[in-house]
Short mmCIF file of C-alpha atoms in Angstrom, two decimals:
data_model
loop_
_atom_site.label_atom_id
_atom_site.label_comp_id
_atom_site.label_asym_id
_atom_site.label_seq_id
_atom_site.Cartn_x
_atom_site.Cartn_y
_atom_site.Cartn_z
CA MET A 1 -15.14 -8.76 19.08
CA ARG A 2 -16.41 -11.00 16.29
CA ILE A 3 -15.01 -9.58 13.07
CA CYS A 4 -15.61 -10.76 9.52
CA LEU A 5 -12.98 -9.52 7.06
CA ILE A 6 -14.02 -9.53 3.40
CA SER A 7 -11.47 -9.11 0.61
CA GLY A 8 -10.82 -10.21 -2.93
CA PHE A 9 -7.22 -11.21 -2.39
CA GLU A 10 -5.40 -14.48 -1.92
CA GLY A 11 -1.96 -15.91 -2.51
CA LYS A 12 1.38 -14.34 -1.66
CA PRO A 13 1.31 -10.79 -0.24
CA ASP A 14 3.48 -9.42 -3.05
CA GLU A 15 1.71 -6.11 -3.67
CA GLY A 16 0.25 -3.27 -1.59
CA MET A 17 -3.41 -4.21 -1.20
CA LYS A 18 -2.68 -7.89 -0.53
CA ASN A 19 0.03 -6.96 1.94
CA PHE A 20 -2.23 -4.51 3.76
CA VAL A 21 -5.03 -7.07 4.19
CA TYR A 22 -2.55 -9.81 5.10
CA ASN A 23 -1.12 -7.78 7.98
CA ILE A 24 -4.49 -6.63 9.30
CA ILE A 25 -5.59 -10.27 9.42
CA LYS A 26 -2.31 -11.37 10.98
CA TYR A 27 -2.39 -8.95 13.90
CA ILE A 28 -6.09 -8.61 14.61
CA SER A 29 -6.64 -12.39 14.66
CA ASN A 30 -4.41 -12.61 17.72
CA ARG A 31 -6.85 -10.55 19.77
CA HIS A 32 -10.32 -11.20 18.38
CA GLU A 33 -12.56 -13.87 16.91
CA VAL A 34 -11.98 -13.38 13.18
CA ILE A 35 -13.05 -15.04 9.96
CA ASN A 36 -11.53 -13.99 6.64
CA ILE A 37 -13.40 -14.66 3.40
CA ASN A 38 -12.43 -14.13 -0.23
CA LEU A 39 -15.52 -12.51 -1.73
CA ARG A 40 -14.65 -13.18 -5.37
CA LYS A 41 -14.44 -16.92 -4.82
CA ASN A 42 -17.42 -17.29 -2.50
CA ILE A 43 -20.09 -14.69 -3.28
CA PHE A 44 -22.34 -17.17 -5.12
CA SER A 45 -21.87 -19.92 -2.53
CA ILE A 46 -24.77 -20.67 -0.18
CA ASN A 47 -22.22 -21.84 2.41
CA PHE A 48 -20.56 -18.41 2.29
CA TRP A 49 -23.72 -16.59 3.37
CA LYS A 50 -24.61 -19.31 5.85
CA GLU A 51 -21.17 -19.12 7.48
CA ILE A 52 -21.39 -15.37 7.91
CA ARG A 53 -24.87 -15.49 9.44
CA GLU A 54 -23.89 -18.28 11.86
CA PHE A 55 -20.78 -16.34 12.85
CA SER A 56 -23.01 -13.34 13.66
CA PRO A 57 -20.27 -10.72 13.29
CA GLN A 58 -20.31 -7.45 15.16
CA ILE A 59 -18.11 -5.96 12.44
CA ILE A 60 -18.11 -6.63 8.68
CA HIS A 61 -14.98 -5.02 7.25
CA ILE A 62 -14.79 -4.91 3.44
CA PHE A 63 -11.34 -4.41 1.90
CA LEU A 64 -12.51 -3.70 -1.63
CA ARG A 65 -12.23 -0.41 -3.50
CA PRO A 66 -15.58 1.42 -3.26
CA ASN A 67 -17.56 1.36 -6.52
CA LEU A 68 -21.14 0.64 -7.55
CA LEU A 69 -20.74 -3.13 -7.12
CA THR A 70 -18.90 -3.16 -3.78
CA LEU A 71 -21.29 -0.60 -2.28
CA LYS A 72 -24.24 -2.77 -3.37
CA ILE A 73 -22.58 -5.80 -1.76
CA ALA A 74 -22.14 -3.81 1.45
CA LYS A 75 -25.86 -2.97 1.28
CA ILE A 76 -26.70 -6.67 0.95
CA PHE A 77 -24.64 -7.45 4.06
CA ARG A 78 -26.61 -4.81 5.97
CA LEU A 79 -29.96 -6.27 4.89
CA TYR A 80 -28.88 -9.86 5.48
CA LEU A 81 -27.39 -9.45 8.96
CA SER A 82 -28.50 -8.03 12.28
CA ASN A 83 -28.99 -4.28 12.56
CA ASN A 84 -26.34 -4.42 15.29
CA THR A 85 -23.67 -5.42 12.76
CA LYS A 86 -21.53 -2.48 11.70
CA VAL A 87 -20.35 -2.31 8.09
CA VAL A 88 -16.87 -0.86 7.46
CA MET A 89 -15.20 -0.26 4.10
CA THR A 90 -11.57 0.61 3.44
CA SER A 91 -10.69 2.78 0.46
CA LEU A 92 -6.94 2.48 -0.09
CA GLN A 93 -7.38 4.30 -3.42
CA PRO A 94 -9.88 6.91 -4.65
CA PRO A 95 -13.32 5.51 -5.52
CA ILE A 96 -14.02 4.17 -9.00
CA ASN A 97 -16.87 5.80 -10.97
CA TYR A 98 -17.33 8.63 -8.51
CA ARG A 99 -20.16 10.16 -10.57
CA TYR A 100 -22.24 7.01 -10.24
CA ILE A 101 -21.44 6.64 -6.55
CA LYS A 102 -22.76 10.17 -6.14
CA ILE A 103 -26.10 9.05 -7.65
CA ILE A 104 -26.56 6.08 -5.28
CA SER A 105 -24.98 7.65 -2.18
CA SER A 106 -28.40 8.46 -0.73
CA LEU A 107 -29.49 4.81 -0.99
CA PHE A 108 -26.77 3.26 1.14
CA LYS A 109 -23.82 4.31 3.19
CA PRO A 110 -21.63 1.91 5.19
CA ASP A 111 -21.23 2.95 8.80
CA ILE A 112 -17.78 4.30 7.99
CA ILE A 113 -15.26 4.42 5.14
CA LEU A 114 -11.58 4.34 6.08
CA ILE A 115 -9.36 6.49 3.86
CA GLN A 116 -5.70 7.52 3.54
CA SER A 117 -5.56 10.90 1.78
CA TYR A 118 -7.19 14.29 2.27
CA GLU A 119 -8.42 14.19 -1.33
CA THR A 120 -10.26 10.87 -0.97
CA GLU A 121 -11.64 11.95 2.39
CA TYR A 122 -13.05 15.08 0.78
CA LEU A 123 -14.73 13.09 -2.03
CA PHE A 124 -16.60 10.88 0.43
CA ARG A 125 -17.44 13.56 2.95
CA ARG A 126 -19.07 15.80 0.34
CA LEU A 127 -21.44 12.87 -0.32
CA GLY A 128 -22.27 12.60 3.37
CA TYR A 129 -20.19 9.51 4.18
CA ARG A 130 -18.64 9.16 7.61
CA THR A 131 -14.88 8.72 7.27
CA ALA A 132 -11.83 8.00 9.39
CA PHE A 133 -8.13 7.99 8.63
CA LEU A 134 -6.37 4.61 8.57
CA PRO A 135 -2.69 4.76 7.53
CA SER A 136 -0.70 1.82 6.25
CA GLY A 137 1.63 0.01 8.62
CA VAL A 138 5.07 -1.55 8.57
CA ASP A 139 6.86 -4.41 10.31
CA ILE A 140 9.58 -2.43 12.11
CA THR A 141 11.27 -5.63 13.31
CA LYS A 142 11.62 -7.26 9.90
CA PHE A 143 12.45 -4.02 8.10
CA THR A 144 15.37 -2.43 9.91
CA ARG A 145 18.70 -0.78 9.21
CA VAL A 146 21.83 -2.91 8.84
CA SER A 147 25.56 -2.32 9.16
CA SER A 148 27.85 -1.65 6.21
CA SER A 149 29.34 -5.13 6.51
CA ILE A 150 25.91 -6.78 6.27
CA LYS A 151 25.05 -4.58 3.31
CA GLU A 152 28.19 -5.78 1.53
CA LYS A 153 27.31 -9.42 2.22
CA LEU A 154 23.81 -8.89 0.84
CA ARG A 155 25.22 -7.34 -2.32
CA GLU A 156 27.45 -10.35 -2.74
CA LYS A 157 24.47 -12.67 -2.18
CA TYR A 158 22.40 -10.99 -4.90
CA ASN A 159 25.36 -10.31 -7.21
CA ILE A 160 25.11 -6.51 -6.98
CA ASP A 161 28.20 -4.37 -7.60
CA ARG A 162 29.51 -3.11 -4.24
CA SER A 163 30.84 0.09 -5.78
CA LYS A 164 27.52 1.23 -7.27
CA PHE A 165 24.98 3.56 -5.67
CA VAL A 166 21.83 1.42 -5.66
CA VAL A 167 18.43 3.01 -6.27
CA LEU A 168 15.43 0.78 -5.50
CA HIS A 169 11.75 0.69 -6.45
CA VAL A 170 9.26 -2.02 -5.45
CA GLY A 171 5.81 -2.35 -7.04
CA HIS A 172 3.74 -3.10 -10.11
CA ILE A 173 5.36 -2.72 -13.52
CA ASN A 174 2.75 -0.75 -15.42
CA LYS A 175 2.32 2.53 -17.25
CA GLY A 176 0.73 4.42 -14.37
CA ARG A 177 3.76 4.02 -12.08
CA ASN A 178 5.89 6.48 -14.08
CA LEU A 179 8.76 3.98 -14.20
CA GLU A 180 10.29 5.71 -17.23
CA VAL A 181 12.09 7.83 -14.62
CA PHE A 182 14.49 4.96 -13.97
CA LYS A 183 15.63 4.79 -17.59
CA HIS A 184 16.71 8.43 -17.29
CA ILE A 185 18.52 7.76 -14.01
CA VAL A 186 20.69 4.92 -15.33
CA THR A 187 21.41 6.84 -18.54
CA LYS A 188 22.49 9.93 -16.60
CA ASP A 189 25.02 8.21 -14.34
CA LYS A 190 26.72 4.86 -14.96
CA ASN A 191 27.69 4.67 -11.28
CA ILE A 192 24.03 4.26 -10.33
CA GLU A 193 22.44 0.81 -10.30
CA VAL A 194 18.64 0.71 -10.47
CA ILE A 195 16.82 -2.30 -9.04
CA ILE A 196 13.09 -2.73 -9.65
CA VAL A 197 11.23 -5.52 -7.87
CA GLY A 198 7.94 -6.06 -9.69
CA SER A 199 4.84 -7.85 -8.50
CA THR A 200 4.21 -11.36 -9.84
CA ASN A 201 0.64 -10.29 -10.61
CA GLU A 202 -0.09 -10.77 -14.33
CA PHE A 203 -3.24 -8.68 -14.73
CA ASN A 204 -1.44 -5.46 -13.73
CA PHE A 205 1.75 -6.10 -15.69
CA ASN A 206 2.97 -4.21 -18.78
CA ARG A 207 5.38 -6.39 -20.72
CA ASP A 208 6.59 -3.53 -22.96
CA ILE A 209 7.69 -1.42 -19.99
CA TYR A 210 9.35 -4.46 -18.44
CA TYR A 211 11.53 -5.02 -21.51
CA GLU A 212 12.25 -1.30 -21.92
CA LEU A 213 13.57 -1.15 -18.36
CA LYS A 214 15.75 -4.22 -18.85
CA LYS A 215 17.04 -2.84 -22.14
CA SER A 216 18.08 0.37 -20.36
CA LYS A 217 20.24 -1.79 -18.02
CA CYS A 218 17.95 -1.59 -15.00
CA ILE A 219 17.91 -4.77 -12.91
CA VAL A 220 14.29 -5.96 -12.99
CA TRP A 221 13.12 -8.90 -10.88
CA ARG A 222 9.61 -10.30 -11.16
CA LYS A 223 9.40 -12.82 -8.36
CA TYR A 224 8.25 -13.10 -4.78
CA PHE A 225 10.96 -12.44 -2.21
CA LYS A 226 10.11 -13.89 1.18
CA ASN A 227 13.01 -11.86 2.59
CA ILE A 228 12.27 -8.69 0.63
CA GLU A 229 13.82 -6.65 3.47
CA GLU A 230 17.24 -7.79 2.21
CA ILE A 231 16.69 -5.95 -1.07
CA TYR A 232 15.98 -2.73 0.81
CA GLN A 233 18.98 -3.30 3.06
CA LEU A 234 21.44 -3.70 0.20
CA SER A 235 20.18 -0.47 -1.41
CA ASP A 236 21.27 3.15 -0.91
CA CYS A 237 18.09 5.04 -1.76
CA TYR A 238 14.41 4.39 -2.46
CA VAL A 239 12.58 6.27 -5.23
CA PHE A 240 8.80 6.44 -5.61
CA PRO A 241 8.02 8.40 -8.81
CA THR A 242 4.30 7.59 -9.15
CA ILE A 243 1.78 10.40 -9.68
CA SER A 244 -1.53 8.67 -10.52
CA THR A 245 -3.33 7.47 -7.37
CA SER A 246 -5.05 4.77 -9.44
CA HIS A 247 -1.79 2.80 -9.54
CA ALA A 248 -0.81 2.34 -5.89
CA ILE A 249 -2.44 2.48 -2.50
CA GLU A 250 -2.40 6.04 -1.18
CA ILE A 251 0.20 5.37 1.53
CA PRO A 252 2.46 2.87 -0.27
CA LEU A 253 3.86 0.10 1.90
CA SER A 254 7.10 0.05 -0.07
CA VAL A 255 7.88 3.63 0.96
CA MET A 256 7.29 2.74 4.60
CA GLU A 257 9.41 -0.41 4.37
CA ALA A 258 12.28 1.58 2.87
CA MET A 259 11.98 4.14 5.67
CA ALA A 260 11.99 1.41 8.31
CA CYS A 261 15.35 0.31 6.84
CA ASN A 262 16.45 3.96 7.23
CA LEU A 263 16.93 4.49 3.51
CA PRO A 264 16.73 8.02 2.15
CA VAL A 265 13.50 8.31 0.17
CA ILE A 266 12.70 10.50 -2.83
CA SER A 267 8.97 10.53 -3.53
CA THR A 268 6.28 12.45 -5.31
CA LYS A 269 3.63 14.05 -3.10
CA PHE A 270 1.55 10.97 -3.64
CA GLY A 271 -1.76 10.19 -1.95
CA GLY A 272 -1.48 10.42 1.81
CA LEU A 273 2.32 10.48 2.13
CA SER A 274 2.49 14.21 2.81
CA ARG A 275 -0.26 13.74 5.40
CA ILE A 276 2.02 11.73 7.70
CA PHE A 277 5.62 12.42 6.64
CA ARG A 278 7.70 15.59 6.60
CA ASP A 279 10.25 16.66 4.01
CA GLU A 280 13.29 16.34 6.26
CA ASN A 281 16.07 14.04 7.49
CA GLY A 282 16.39 12.11 4.27
CA PHE A 283 12.75 12.08 3.20
CA ILE A 284 12.53 14.28 0.10
CA PHE A 285 9.39 15.24 -1.80
CA VAL A 286 9.48 16.20 -5.47
CA ASP A 287 6.52 17.75 -7.25
CA GLY A 288 5.52 18.58 -10.80
CA ARG A 289 4.44 17.00 -14.06
CA ALA A 290 5.58 13.52 -15.09
CA SER A 291 7.94 15.06 -17.67
CA ASP A 292 9.68 17.09 -14.95
CA ILE A 293 9.97 14.44 -12.27
CA ALA A 294 13.01 12.59 -13.68
CA ASP A 295 15.32 15.63 -13.61
CA LYS A 296 14.14 16.61 -10.15
CA ILE A 297 14.82 13.11 -8.81
CA ILE A 298 18.28 13.05 -10.40
CA ASN A 299 19.10 16.38 -8.70
CA LYS A 300 17.99 15.02 -5.33
CA LEU A 301 20.04 11.85 -5.84
CA GLU A 302 23.12 14.02 -6.25
CA LEU A 303 22.27 15.73 -2.96
CA ILE A 304 21.97 12.37 -1.16
CA ARG A 305 25.20 11.04 -2.68
CA SER A 306 27.08 14.12 -1.46
CA GLY A 307 26.76 12.74 2.09
CA ASP A 308 25.66 16.09 3.48
CA LEU A 309 22.21 14.87 4.58
CA THR A 310 21.37 13.36 7.96
CA ILE A 311 19.26 10.25 7.25
CA GLN A 312 16.63 9.51 9.89
CA THR A 313 13.69 8.20 7.90
CA ARG A 314 13.22 5.25 10.28
CA LYS A 315 12.43 7.69 13.08
CA GLN A 316 9.52 9.11 11.06
CA VAL A 317 7.95 5.73 10.31
CA LEU A 318 8.22 4.13 13.79
CA PRO A 319 4.76 5.38 14.94
CA TYR A 320 3.20 3.33 12.12
CA SER A 321 4.09 -0.21 13.18
CA TRP A 322 1.37 -2.75 12.36
CA PRO A 323 0.43 -3.39 16.04
CA ARG A 324 -0.22 0.35 16.45
CA ILE A 325 -2.27 0.52 13.26
CA VAL A 326 -4.40 -2.44 14.36
CA SER A 327 -4.90 -0.90 17.82
CA TYR A 328 -6.12 2.25 16.11
CA LEU A 329 -8.47 0.16 13.93
CA GLU A 330 -9.82 -1.57 17.04
CA ASN A 331 -10.67 1.84 18.50
CA ILE A 332 -12.62 2.68 15.35
CA TYR A 333 -14.55 -0.59 15.69
CA GLN A 334 -15.28 0.04 19.37
CA THR A 335 -16.54 3.54 18.66
CA LEU A 336 -18.94 2.20 16.04
CA LEU A 337 -20.28 -0.46 18.40
CA VAL A 338 -20.96 2.13 21.07
CA ASP A 339 -22.84 4.32 18.56
CA ARG A 340 -26.06 2.34 18.57
#
């Protein structure tokens, strides 16, 4: 297939959306003729439109959150290219300005919108959009469990106290992530070390929260780790306290990476997580208002630290390796091309 991937991301894959697009490109380029174009940098370039037309793609896949602008751009692609070209959009988060999308939904629909949660699927389907489920993936070779001796060496490498129970979170440092939870955790128990690895992205960064977390004695790193798997591997538990689906992709890659390292995971019932994972074998869901989440997480941490749980989170995430996700995406493409 000839596939044109359109995104607005470049640079290091240090946050969910970038990482998702990076891995799709990485694996699908091995099997198909692919061009990848940054829309934000090239939309007003004549060469951009010329390159796409000369490439004559069978699939245009847009990795931009659906809103009035991105849907209009998808419409332009449809008018500009052959009627045989199929237009695909991926919605890793709920649509922006849903009320306005509802108004224009009759004017243009991409051939399919790929979603991750039941809620987002429902929003698009009620407007008559064709949808399909596309989960996030994980590199199950890079992210893997390690022995106790390797964990100790990693703690020494990163200067982390071997005696502490290490709780990890990876993602943007902003208000919508509900990171205040971690201040409560370190205050509650001095034997718990909290590590937060924040994105290097400046536009989605809250400096006040960053300093509040550091003041509470959380370890907060804002840098790109090429070997980020080592941070998971030196940890004892992964916590994902986010409630608002506007502040992370709906199946967060960090949760899947932690599971691939066979860490116990405590998570809110966020986005599409409960669609693919079960509350068992070290994967623990907590539910409720933001004000309640901290105490519930602390209670679950005590359960994990008791040693009474069997931890098999890696087993749950193995079906979602990136090669499998890309194979599933290829099947979606093929189905569209058959539906003339």
